[in-house]
Amino acid sequence: MLLMWDGPVVPTGWTCVSCTGGDVFYQRFIMGSSTIGTTGGATTHTHTASAAVAATGSGGDSNTGGGSDVALNTHTHTLTPTVSSPSNLPTYRNLVIIQHNSAGEPTSIPTGAIAVFDAAVPTGWTQYAAQNGSYVRGESIANIGATGGANTHTHALGGTTGGPSATTNANGSGVNIATNAHTHTITANTVSQSNEPPYIEVILGKLNATTSLPNDVITMWTDTEPAGWNAVSTSSTPLANRIFKPAATYGTTGGATNHTPANVTGITSSAASASVSRTTTNASDAISTHTHSVNVTGFSNTNHLPPYRTVLFAKRAGGAPPNAPTIYTLFDNEKTGTSTPEFEFSAEDTVGTDSMIYQFQLDDSSDLSSTILDRTSDVETGCSPNCFENTISGGDTSPFNETERI
């Protein structure tokens, strides 16, 4: 079992798994999954893009012929834009991640342990509001509470063009004309965009005094959840493929794994980088102060996940049984003339799991003390084709979707 911690000393019976560079949660965010121990993400990201430089945007003059090569007023340039690599890290606050030294559920949890809840924290726990709005990043004890990151970012755009596409000759002196090898630079920024990962808002609680775990607490696991716990990060469950984001309330989701910046158009370049003095009479040469309009478009779609490691999130159910099944046929005390009757029923789990295993017992005594038939839906021995079938979703097999008729 994994919990969070913000104390000066790791409690007895637990190990810090985020305190040094060799620890698996060091400077990593935690993502829920059914696959445990997968790592991914990066600290920064960038994009590729293309640029189009319009023909000379301003300033023109003319030559009298002969002399050195200069740029023609109708020229353009090539440009491969540079795109900066901002941080992937969302707004975070560091906590220590601790792991119990023995497998299974601990008999007690130390004072100050921090866990996840999907409702108001129970008696004996205090909502850990210091983390609200900040993702949890695993770190060392020395750096507990340090903050960083941002939920939005921009990309700085830059680049230097190639030389002009068209040149001519001019002589004399008196007017500064852009040379045949001049270049231009651009400086701009993309619009601000979110870099939040896929998230679900959860409530964090801090334990007031050493005790056993309450029902409905959600903890992290590096192996299969023990009996009495239900996974909540497997397919179609709330924490699946999401990084948890502490908040005052539970359940809001958002974020994404990738994004694409919007096109940036109408950038005005710098003036020409080099010029010569020539005598001019007509508007056919590009004077040194000319600029170009530049469009940067076609940005690549790029992953912005921060460094993460996957765990299994599970919610303690305490072994609470599901509701008694609702029977549709045969109803209580109904008589039937067949020796192979069919029963139709459904049930719902009180702790919110979405899968059900059924047991069917048949006896001629109401106390089921000497069952004639005893079947469970996950063991179909002796049935052809199946003892239990979903009448709503034919492809569904045990464990069955809750509330659907079996």
Coordinates of N, CA, C and O in Angstrom, one line a residue, residues 127-303:
Q127 N -9.5 17.4 6.4 CA -9.2 17.6 5.0 C -7.9 18.3 4.8 O -7.6 19.3 5.5
Y128 N -7.1 17.9 3.9 CA -5.7 18.4 3.7 C -5.8 19.5 2.6 O -5.5 19.3 1.4
A129 N -6.3 20.7 3.0 CA -6.5 21.8 2.1 C -5.3 22.4 1.5 O -5.3 23.1 0.5
A130 N -4.1 22.2 2.2 CA -2.9 22.8 1.7 C -2.5 22.3 0.3 O -1.8 23.0 -0.4
Q131 N -3.1 21.2 -0.1 CA -2.7 20.6 -1.5 C -3.7 21.0 -2.5 O -3.5 20.8 -3.7
N132 N -4.9 21.6 -2.1 CA -5.9 21.9 -3.1 C -5.4 22.8 -4.2 O -4.8 23.8 -4.0
G133 N -5.8 22.3 -5.4 CA -5.4 23.0 -6.6 C -4.0 22.7 -7.1 O -3.6 23.2 -8.2
S134 N -3.2 21.9 -6.4 CA -1.9 21.5 -6.8 C -1.7 20.0 -6.9 O -2.1 19.3 -5.9
Y135 N -1.2 19.6 -8.0 CA -1.0 18.1 -8.2 C 0.1 17.7 -7.2 O 0.9 18.5 -6.8
V136 N 0.0 16.4 -6.9 CA 1.0 15.8 -6.0 C 2.2 15.3 -6.8 O 2.1 14.6 -7.8
R137 N 3.4 15.8 -6.5 CA 4.7 15.3 -7.1 C 5.5 14.7 -6.0 O 5.8 15.3 -5.0
G138 N 6.0 13.5 -6.2 CA 6.8 12.8 -5.3 C 8.2 13.5 -5.1 O 8.8 13.8 -6.1
E139 N 8.6 13.6 -3.8 CA 9.9 14.3 -3.6 C 10.4 13.8 -2.2 O 9.8 13.0 -1.5
S140 N 11.6 14.4 -1.9 CA 12.2 14.0 -0.6 C 11.6 14.8 0.5 O 10.9 15.8 0.3
I141 N 11.9 14.4 1.8 CA 11.4 15.0 3.0 C 11.9 16.5 3.0 O 11.2 17.4 3.4
A142 N 13.1 16.7 2.5 CA 13.7 18.1 2.6 C 12.9 19.0 1.7 O 13.0 20.3 1.9
N143 N 12.2 18.5 0.7 CA 11.5 19.4 -0.2 C 10.0 19.3 -0.1 O 9.3 19.7 -1.0
I144 N 9.5 18.8 1.0 CA 8.0 18.7 1.2 C 7.5 20.1 1.2 O 8.0 21.1 1.8
G145 N 6.4 20.3 0.5 CA 5.7 21.6 0.4 C 6.2 22.6 -0.6 O 5.6 23.6 -0.8
A146 N 7.3 22.3 -1.3 CA 7.8 23.1 -2.3 C 6.9 23.1 -3.5 O 6.3 22.0 -3.8
T147 N 6.7 24.2 -4.2 CA 5.7 24.3 -5.2 C 6.4 24.7 -6.5 O 7.5 25.2 -6.6
G148 N 5.7 24.5 -7.6 CA 6.2 24.9 -8.9 C 5.2 24.5 -10.0 O 4.1 24.2 -9.8
G149 N 5.7 24.6 -11.3 CA 4.9 24.3 -12.4 C 3.8 25.4 -12.7 O 3.6 26.4 -12.0
A150 N 3.1 25.1 -13.8 CA 2.0 26.0 -14.2 C 1.1 25.2 -15.1 O 1.5 24.3 -15.8
N151 N -0.2 25.6 -15.1 CA -1.2 24.8 -15.8 C -1.4 25.3 -17.3 O -2.1 24.7 -18.1
T152 N -0.7 26.4 -17.6 CA -0.8 26.9 -19.0 C 0.6 27.3 -19.4 O 1.5 27.5 -18.6
H153 N 0.8 27.5 -20.7 CA 2.1 27.8 -21.3 C 2.0 28.5 -22.6 O 0.9 28.4 -23.3
T154 N 3.1 29.1 -23.1 CA 3.2 29.6 -24.4 C 4.5 29.0 -25.0 O 5.4 28.6 -24.3
H155 N 4.6 29.1 -26.3 CA 5.9 28.8 -27.0 C 6.5 30.0 -27.6 O 5.8 30.7 -28.3
A156 N 7.7 30.3 -27.4 CA 8.4 31.4 -28.0 C 8.8 30.9 -29.4 O 9.4 29.9 -29.6
L157 N 8.5 31.8 -30.4 CA 8.8 31.5 -31.8 C 10.0 32.4 -32.2 O 10.1 33.5 -31.9
G158 N 10.9 31.8 -33.0 CA 12.0 32.6 -33.5 C 12.5 32.0 -34.8 O 11.9 31.1 -35.4
G159 N 13.7 32.6 -35.3 CA 14.3 32.0 -36.5 C 14.9 33.1 -37.3 O 14.5 34.3 -37.2
T160 N 15.8 32.7 -38.2 CA 16.5 33.6 -39.1 C 16.2 33.1 -40.5 O 16.4 31.9 -40.8
T161 N 15.8 34.0 -41.4 CA 15.5 33.6 -42.8 C 16.8 33.2 -43.5 O 17.9 33.6 -43.1
G162 N 16.6 32.6 -44.7 CA 17.6 32.5 -45.7 C 17.8 33.8 -46.4 O 17.1 34.8 -46.1
G163 N 18.7 33.9 -47.4 CA 18.8 35.1 -48.2 C 17.6 35.4 -49.1 O 16.7 34.6 -49.2
P164 N 17.6 36.5 -49.8 CA 16.5 36.9 -50.6 C 16.4 36.0 -51.9 O 17.4 35.5 -52.4
S165 N 15.2 35.8 -52.3 CA 14.9 35.0 -53.5 C 15.2 35.6 -54.8 O 15.3 35.0 -55.8
A166 N 15.3 37.0 -54.8 CA 15.5 37.7 -56.1 C 16.4 38.9 -55.9 O 16.3 39.6 -54.9
T167 N 17.4 39.1 -56.8 CA 18.4 40.2 -56.7 C 18.5 40.9 -58.0 O 18.0 40.5 -59.0
T168 N 19.1 42.1 -57.9 CA 19.4 42.9 -59.1 C 20.7 43.7 -58.8 O 21.4 43.4 -57.9
N169 N 21.1 44.6 -59.7 CA 22.3 45.4 -59.6 C 22.0 46.8 -59.4 O 21.0 47.3 -60.0
A170 N 22.8 47.5 -58.7 CA 22.7 49.0 -58.5 C 24.1 49.5 -58.3 O 25.0 48.8 -57.9
N171 N 24.2 50.9 -58.6 CA 25.6 51.5 -58.4 C 25.4 52.9 -57.7 O 24.2 53.3 -57.5
G172 N 26.5 53.5 -57.6 CA 26.4 54.9 -57.0 C 26.2 54.8 -55.5 O 26.5 53.8 -54.8
S173 N 25.8 55.9 -54.8 CA 25.6 55.9 -53.4 C 24.5 56.9 -53.1 O 24.1 57.7 -53.9
G174 N 24.0 56.9 -51.8 CA 23.0 57.8 -51.4 C 21.8 57.2 -50.7 O 21.1 57.8 -49.9
V175 N 21.4 55.9 -51.1 CA 20.3 55.2 -50.5 C 20.8 53.9 -50.1 O 21.4 53.2 -50.8
N176 N 20.4 53.5 -48.8 CA 20.7 52.2 -48.3 C 19.8 51.1 -48.8 O 18.6 51.1 -48.6
I177 N 20.4 50.2 -49.6 CA 19.7 49.1 -50.2 C 20.1 47.8 -49.5 O 21.2 47.5 -49.2
A178 N 19.1 46.9 -49.3 CA 19.4 45.6 -48.7 C 20.3 44.7 -49.7 O 20.1 44.7 -50.9
T179 N 21.3 44.1 -49.1 CA 22.2 43.3 -49.9 C 21.6 42.0 -50.4 O 20.5 41.6 -50.0
N180 N 22.3 41.4 -51.4 CA 21.8 40.2 -51.9 C 21.9 39.0 -51.0 O 21.5 37.9 -51.3
A181 N 22.5 39.2 -49.8 CA 22.6 38.1 -48.8 C 22.0 38.4 -47.5 O 22.2 37.8 -46.5
H182 N 21.2 39.5 -47.4 CA 20.6 39.9 -46.2 C 19.6 38.9 -45.7 O 19.0 38.1 -46.4
T183 N 19.4 38.9 -44.4 CA 18.4 38.0 -43.7 C 17.5 38.9 -42.8 O 17.7 40.1 -42.6
H184 N 16.5 38.2 -42.2 CA 15.6 38.8 -41.3 C 15.4 37.8 -40.1 O 15.5 36.6 -40.3
T185 N 15.0 38.3 -39.0 CA 14.6 37.5 -37.8 C 13.2 37.7 -37.4 O 12.6 38.8 -37.8
I186 N 12.6 36.7 -36.8 CA 11.2 36.9 -36.2 C 11.3 36.6 -34.7 O 12.1 35.8 -34.2
T187 N 10.4 37.2 -34.0 CA 10.1 37.0 -32.6 C 8.7 37.1 -32.3 O 8.0 38.1 -32.7
A188 N 8.1 36.0 -31.8 CA 6.6 36.0 -31.5 C 6.4 34.9 -30.4 O 7.3 34.2 -30.0
N189 N 5.1 34.8 -30.0 CA 4.7 33.8 -29.1 C 3.4 33.1 -29.5 O 2.5 33.8 -30.1
T190 N 3.2 31.9 -29.2 CA 1.9 31.3 -29.4 C 0.9 31.7 -28.4 O 1.3 32.3 -27.3
V191 N -0.4 31.6 -28.6 CA -1.4 31.9 -27.6 C -1.2 30.9 -26.4 O -0.8 29.8 -26.6
S192 N -1.6 31.3 -25.2 CA -1.5 30.5 -24.1 C -2.5 29.3 -24.2 O -3.6 29.4 -24.6
Q193 N -2.0 28.1 -23.8 CA -2.7 26.9 -23.8 C -2.5 26.1 -22.6 O -1.5 26.2 -21.9
S194 N -3.5 25.2 -22.3 CA -3.4 24.3 -21.1 C -2.4 23.2 -21.3 O -2.3 22.6 -22.4
N195 N -1.6 22.9 -20.3 CA -0.8 21.7 -20.3 C -1.2 20.7 -19.2 O -0.4 19.9 -18.8
E196 N -2.4 20.9 -18.6 CA -2.8 20.0 -17.6 C -3.0 18.6 -18.2 O -3.6 18.4 -19.2
P197 N -2.6 17.5 -17.4 CA -2.8 16.2 -17.9 C -4.2 15.7 -17.6 O -5.0 16.5 -17.0
P198 N -4.7 14.6 -18.2 CA -6.0 14.1 -17.8 C -6.1 14.0 -16.3 O -5.2 13.3 -15.7
Y199 N -7.1 14.6 -15.7 CA -7.2 14.6 -14.2 C -8.6 14.3 -13.7 O -9.6 14.5 -14.4
I200 N -8.7 13.9 -12.5 CA -9.9 14.0 -11.7 C -9.6 14.6 -10.4 O -8.6 14.4 -9.7
E201 N -10.5 15.5 -10.0 CA -10.3 16.2 -8.7 C -10.8 15.2 -7.6 O -11.8 14.6 -7.6
V202 N -9.9 15.1 -6.5 CA -10.2 14.3 -5.4 C -10.0 15.1 -4.1 O -9.4 16.2 -4.1
I203 N -10.5 14.5 -3.0 CA -10.3 15.1 -1.7 C -9.2 14.4 -0.9 O -9.2 13.2 -0.9
L204 N -8.3 15.1 -0.4 CA -7.2 14.5 0.4 C -7.6 14.7 1.9 O -8.1 15.7 2.3
G205 N -7.3 13.6 2.7 CA -7.6 13.7 4.1 C -6.3 13.3 4.9 O -5.5 12.4 4.4
K206 N -6.0 14.0 6.0 CA -4.9 13.7 6.9 C -5.4 13.1 8.2 O -6.2 13.6 8.8
L207 N -4.8 11.9 8.6 CA -5.2 11.2 9.7 C -4.8 11.9 11.0 O -3.6 12.3 11.2
N208 N -5.7 12.1 12.0 CA -5.5 12.8 13.2 C -4.7 12.0 14.2 O -4.0 12.5 15.0
A209 N -5.0 10.7 14.3 CA -4.4 9.8 15.3 C -4.3 8.4 14.7 O -5.2 8.0 14.0
T210 N -3.3 7.6 15.1 CA -3.1 6.3 14.6 C -4.3 5.4 14.8 O -4.9 5.4 15.9
T211 N -4.7 4.8 13.7 CA -5.9 3.9 13.7 C -6.0 3.0 12.5 O -5.1 3.1 11.7
S212 N -7.0 2.1 12.4 CA -7.1 1.3 11.3 C -7.8 2.1 10.2 O -8.4 3.2 10.4
L213 N -7.7 1.6 9.0 CA -8.3 2.3 7.8 C -9.8 2.3 7.8 O -10.4 1.2 8.1
P214 N -10.5 3.4 7.5 CA -11.9 3.4 7.5 C -12.4 2.9 6.1 O -11.7 2.8 5.1
N215 N -13.7 2.5 6.1 CA -14.3 2.2 4.8 C -14.3 3.4 3.9 O -14.4 4.5 4.5
D216 N -14.3 3.2 2.6 CA -14.4 4.3 1.6 C -13.1 5.1 1.4 O -13.1 6.0 0.6
V217 N -12.1 4.8 2.2 CA -10.8 5.4 1.9 C -10.2 4.9 0.6 O -10.5 3.7 0.3
I218 N -9.5 5.7 -0.2 CA -8.9 5.3 -1.4 C -7.4 5.4 -1.3 O -6.9 6.4 -0.9
T219 N -6.7 4.3 -1.5 CA -5.3 4.2 -1.4 C -4.7 3.7 -2.7 O -5.4 3.2 -3.6
M220 N -3.3 3.8 -2.8 CA -2.6 3.4 -4.0 C -1.9 2.0 -3.7 O -1.5 1.8 -2.6
W221 N -1.8 1.2 -4.7 CA -1.3 -0.1 -4.6 C -0.3 -0.4 -5.7 O -0.5 0.0 -6.9
T222 N 0.7 -1.2 -5.4 CA 1.7 -1.7 -6.4 C 1.5 -3.1 -6.7 O 2.3 -3.7 -7.4
D223 N 0.3 -3.7 -6.3 CA 0.0 -5.0 -6.6 C -1.6 -5.1 -6.6 O -2.2 -4.1 -6.4
T224 N -2.1 -6.3 -6.7 CA -3.6 -6.5 -6.8 C -4.2 -6.1 -5.4 O -3.6 -6.4 -4.4
E225 N -5.3 -5.4 -5.5 CA -5.9 -5.0 -4.2 C -6.4 -6.2 -3.4 O -6.8 -7.2 -4.0
P226 N -6.3 -6.1 -2.1 CA -6.7 -7.3 -1.3 C -8.2 -7.4 -1.2 O -9.0 -6.6 -1.6
A227 N -8.7 -8.5 -0.6 CA -10.1 -8.7 -0.4 C -10.7 -7.6 0.5 O -10.0 -7.1 1.4
G228 N -11.9 -7.2 0.1 CA -12.5 -6.1 0.8 C -12.2 -4.7 0.2 O -12.7 -3.7 0.7
W229 N -11.5 -4.7 -0.9 CA -11.2 -3.5 -1.6 C -11.7 -3.6 -3.1 O -11.7 -4.7 -3.6
N230 N -12.1 -2.5 -3.7 CA -12.5 -2.5 -5.0 C -11.7 -1.5 -5.8 O -11.5 -0.3 -5.4
A231 N -11.1 -2.0 -7.0 CA -10.3 -1.1 -7.8 C -11.1 0.0 -8.4 O -12.3 -0.2 -8.8
V232 N -10.5 1.2 -8.4 CA -11.2 2.4 -9.0 C -10.3 3.1 -10.0 O -10.5 4.3 -10.3
S233 N -9.4 2.3 -10.6 CA -8.5 2.9 -11.6 C -8.4 1.9 -12.8 O -7.6 2.1 -13.7
T234 N -9.3 0.9 -12.8 CA -9.3 0.0 -14.0 C -10.3 0.6 -15.0 O -10.9 1.7 -14.8
S235 N -10.4 0.0 -16.2 CA -11.2 0.5 -17.3 C -12.5 1.0 -16.9 O -13.3 0.3 -16.2
S236 N -12.9 2.2 -17.3 CA -14.2 2.8 -17.1 C -14.5 3.2 -15.6 O -15.6 3.5 -15.3
T237 N -13.5 3.1 -14.8 CA -13.6 3.6 -13.4 C -13.0 5.0 -13.3 O -12.2 5.4 -14.1
P238 N -13.3 5.8 -12.2 CA -13.0 7.2 -12.2 C -11.6 7.6 -12.3 O -11.3 8.6 -13.0
L239 N -10.7 6.8 -11.8 CA -9.2 7.2 -11.8 C -8.4 6.6 -12.9 O -7.2 6.7 -13.0
A240 N -9.1 5.9 -13.8 CA -8.4 5.2 -14.9 C -7.7 6.2 -15.8 O -8.4 7.1 -16.4
N241 N -6.4 6.1 -16.0 CA -5.6 6.9 -16.9 C -5.7 8.4 -16.6 O -5.6 9.2 -17.5
R242 N -5.9 8.7 -15.3 CA -5.9 10.1 -14.8 C -4.9 10.3 -13.7 O -4.7 9.4 -12.9
I243 N -4.4 11.5 -13.6 CA -3.6 11.9 -12.5 C -4.5 12.7 -11.6 O -5.2 13.6 -12.0
F244 N -4.4 12.3 -10.3 CA -5.4 12.9 -9.3 C -4.9 14.4 -9.0 O -3.7 14.7 -8.9
K245 N -6.0 15.2 -8.8 CA -5.7 16.7 -8.6 C -6.5 17.0 -7.3 O -7.8 17.0 -7.3
P246 N -5.8 17.2 -6.2 CA -6.6 17.6 -4.9 C -7.4 18.8 -5.1 O -7.0 19.8 -5.7
A247 N -8.6 18.8 -4.4 CA -9.5 19.9 -4.5 C -10.4 19.8 -3.3 O -10.4 18.9 -2.5
A248 N -11.3 20.8 -3.2 CA -12.3 20.8 -2.0 C -13.4 19.9 -2.3 O -14.1 19.5 -1.3
T249 N -13.7 19.6 -3.5 CA -14.8 18.6 -3.9 C -14.2 17.6 -4.8 O -13.2 17.7 -5.4
Y250 N -15.0 16.5 -5.0 CA -14.6 15.4 -5.8 C -15.3 15.3 -7.1 O -16.5 15.7 -7.2
G251 N -14.6 14.8 -8.1 CA -15.3 14.4 -9.3 C -15.1 15.2 -10.6 O -15.4 14.7 -11.7
T252 N -14.7 16.4 -10.5 CA -14.5 17.2 -11.7 C -13.3 16.6 -12.5 O -12.3 16.3 -12.0
T253 N -13.5 16.5 -13.8 CA -12.5 15.9 -14.7 C -12.1 16.9 -15.7 O -12.8 17.9 -16.1
G254 N -10.9 16.8 -16.3 CA -10.4 17.7 -17.4 C -9.1 17.2 -17.8 O -8.6 16.1 -17.6
G255 N -8.4 18.2 -18.5 CA -7.0 17.9 -19.0 C -7.0 17.1 -20.3 O -8.0 16.6 -20.8
A256 N -5.8 16.9 -20.8 CA -5.6 16.1 -22.0 C -4.2 15.6 -22.1 O -3.3 16.1 -21.3
T257 N -3.9 14.7 -22.9 CA -2.5 14.2 -23.1 C -1.7 15.0 -24.1 O -0.5 15.1 -24.0
N258 N -2.4 15.6 -25.1 CA -1.8 16.2 -26.2 C -2.4 17.6 -26.5 O -3.5 17.9 -26.1
H259 N -1.7 18.4 -27.2 CA -2.3 19.7 -27.7 C -1.6 20.1 -29.0 O -0.5 19.7 -29.3
T260 N -2.2 21.0 -29.7 CA -1.7 21.6 -30.9 C -1.8 23.1 -30.8 O -3.0 23.6 -30.7
P261 N -0.8 23.9 -30.9 CA -0.9 25.4 -30.9 C -1.7 25.9 -32.1 O -1.6 25.3 -33.2
A262 N -2.3 27.0 -31.9 CA -3.0 27.7 -33.0 C -2.0 28.4 -33.9 O -0.9 28.8 -33.4
N263 N -2.3 28.5 -35.1 CA -1.4 29.2 -36.1 C -1.2 30.7 -35.6 O -2.1 31.3 -35.0
V264 N 0.0 31.1 -35.9 CA 0.4 32.5 -35.5 C 0.6 33.2 -36.9 O 1.6 32.9 -37.6
T265 N -0.2 34.2 -37.2 CA -0.1 34.9 -38.5 C 0.2 36.4 -38.3 O 0.0 37.0 -37.2
G266 N 0.7 37.0 -39.4 CA 0.9 38.4 -39.4 C 2.1 38.9 -38.5 O 2.1 40.1 -38.1
I267 N 3.1 38.0 -38.3 CA 4.3 38.5 -37.6 C 5.1 39.4 -38.5 O 5.3 39.1 -39.7
T268 N 5.5 40.5 -38.0 CA 6.4 41.4 -38.7 C 7.8 41.1 -38.4 O 8.3 41.2 -37.2
S269 N 8.6 40.9 -39.5 CA 10.0 40.5 -39.3 C 10.8 41.8 -38.9 O 10.3 42.9 -39.0
S270 N 12.1 41.5 -38.6 CA 13.0 42.6 -38.4 C 13.4 43.2 -39.8 O 13.0 42.7 -40.8
A271 N 14.0 44.4 -39.7 CA 14.5 45.0 -41.0 C 15.7 44.1 -41.5 O 16.2 43.2 -40.8
A272 N 16.1 44.4 -42.7 CA 17.2 43.7 -43.3 C 18.5 43.7 -42.5 O 18.8 44.7 -41.9
S273 N 19.2 42.6 -42.5 CA 20.4 42.5 -41.6 C 21.6 43.2 -42.2 O 22.6 43.5 -41.5
A274 N 21.6 43.5 -43.5 CA 22.8 44.1 -44.2 C 22.4 44.9 -45.3 O 21.4 44.6 -46.0
S275 N 23.1 46.0 -45.6 CA 22.7 46.9 -46.7 C 24.0 47.6 -47.3 O 25.0 47.6 -46.7
V276 N 23.8 48.2 -48.5 CA 24.9 48.9 -49.1 C 24.2 50.2 -49.6 O 23.0 50.3 -49.8
S277 N 25.1 51.3 -49.8 CA 24.6 52.6 -50.3 C 24.7 52.6 -51.8 O 25.7 52.4 -52.4
R278 N 23.5 52.9 -52.4 CA 23.4 53.0 -53.9 C 22.6 54.2 -54.3 O 21.8 54.7 -53.5
T279 N 22.8 54.6 -55.6 CA 22.0 55.7 -56.2 C 20.8 55.0 -56.8 O 20.9 54.0 -57.5
T280 N 19.6 55.5 -56.5 CA 18.3 54.9 -57.0 C 17.4 55.9 -57.5 O 17.4 57.1 -57.1
T281 N 16.6 55.5 -58.5 CA 15.6 56.4 -59.1 C 14.3 55.7 -59.2 O 13.3 56.4 -59.3
N282 N 14.1 54.4 -59.2 CA 12.8 53.7 -59.4 C 12.6 52.7 -58.3 O 13.5 52.3 -57.6
A283 N 11.3 52.3 -58.1 CA 11.0 51.4 -57.0 C 11.2 50.0 -57.4 O 10.2 49.2 -57.5
S284 N 12.4 49.5 -57.6 CA 12.7 48.1 -57.9 C 13.6 47.5 -57.0 O 13.7 46.2 -56.9
D285 N 14.3 48.2 -56.1 CA 15.2 47.6 -55.1 C 14.6 47.7 -53.7 O 13.7 48.5 -53.5
A286 N 15.0 46.8 -52.9 CA 14.5 46.7 -51.5 C 15.4 47.5 -50.6 O 16.5 47.2 -50.4
I287 N 14.8 48.6 -50.1 CA 15.6 49.4 -49.2 C 15.9 48.7 -47.9 O 15.2 47.7 -47.5
S288 N 16.8 49.2 -47.1 CA 17.3 48.4 -45.9 C 16.3 48.3 -44.8 O 16.4 47.4 -44.0
T289 N 15.3 49.2 -44.8 CA 14.3 49.2 -43.7 C 13.1 48.3 -44.0 O 12.2 48.3 -43.2
H290 N 13.1 47.6 -45.1 CA 12.0 46.8 -45.5 C 11.8 45.7 -44.5 O 12.7 45.2 -43.9
T291 N 10.5 45.2 -44.3 CA 10.2 44.1 -43.5 C 9.3 43.1 -44.3 O 8.9 43.4 -45.4
H292 N 9.0 42.0 -43.6 CA 8.2 41.0 -44.3 C 7.1 40.5 -43.2 O 7.3 40.5 -42.0
S293 N 5.9 40.2 -43.8 CA 4.9 39.5 -42.9 C 5.1 38.0 -43.0 O 5.3 37.4 -44.0
V294 N 5.1 37.4 -41.8 CA 5.4 36.0 -41.7 C 4.2 35.3 -41.0 O 3.7 35.7 -40.0
N295 N 3.9 34.1 -41.5 CA 2.9 33.2 -40.9 C 3.5 31.9 -40.5 O 4.2 31.3 -41.3
V296 N 3.3 31.5 -39.2 CA 3.8 30.2 -38.7 C 2.6 29.4 -38.5 O 1.8 29.7 -37.7
T297 N 2.6 28.2 -39.2 CA 1.4 27.4 -39.2 C 1.8 25.9 -39.1 O 3.0 25.6 -39.1
G298 N 0.8 25.1 -39.1 CA 1.0 23.6 -39.2 C 1.8 23.0 -38.0 O 2.6 22.1 -38.2
F299 N 1.5 23.5 -36.8 CA 2.1 23.0 -35.6 C 1.8 21.5 -35.4 O 0.6 21.1 -35.7
S300 N 2.7 20.7 -35.0 CA 2.5 19.3 -34.7 C 1.7 19.2 -33.4 O 1.7 20.0 -32.5
N301 N 1.0 18.0 -33.4 CA 0.2 17.7 -32.1 C 1.2 16.9 -31.2 O 1.7 15.9 -31.6
T302 N 1.4 17.4 -30.0 CA 2.5 16.9 -29.2 C 2.0 16.5 -27.8 O 1.1 17.2 -27.2
N303 N 2.5 15.4 -27.2 CA 2.2 14.9 -25.9 C 2.8 15.9 -24.9 O 4.0 16.3 -25.0

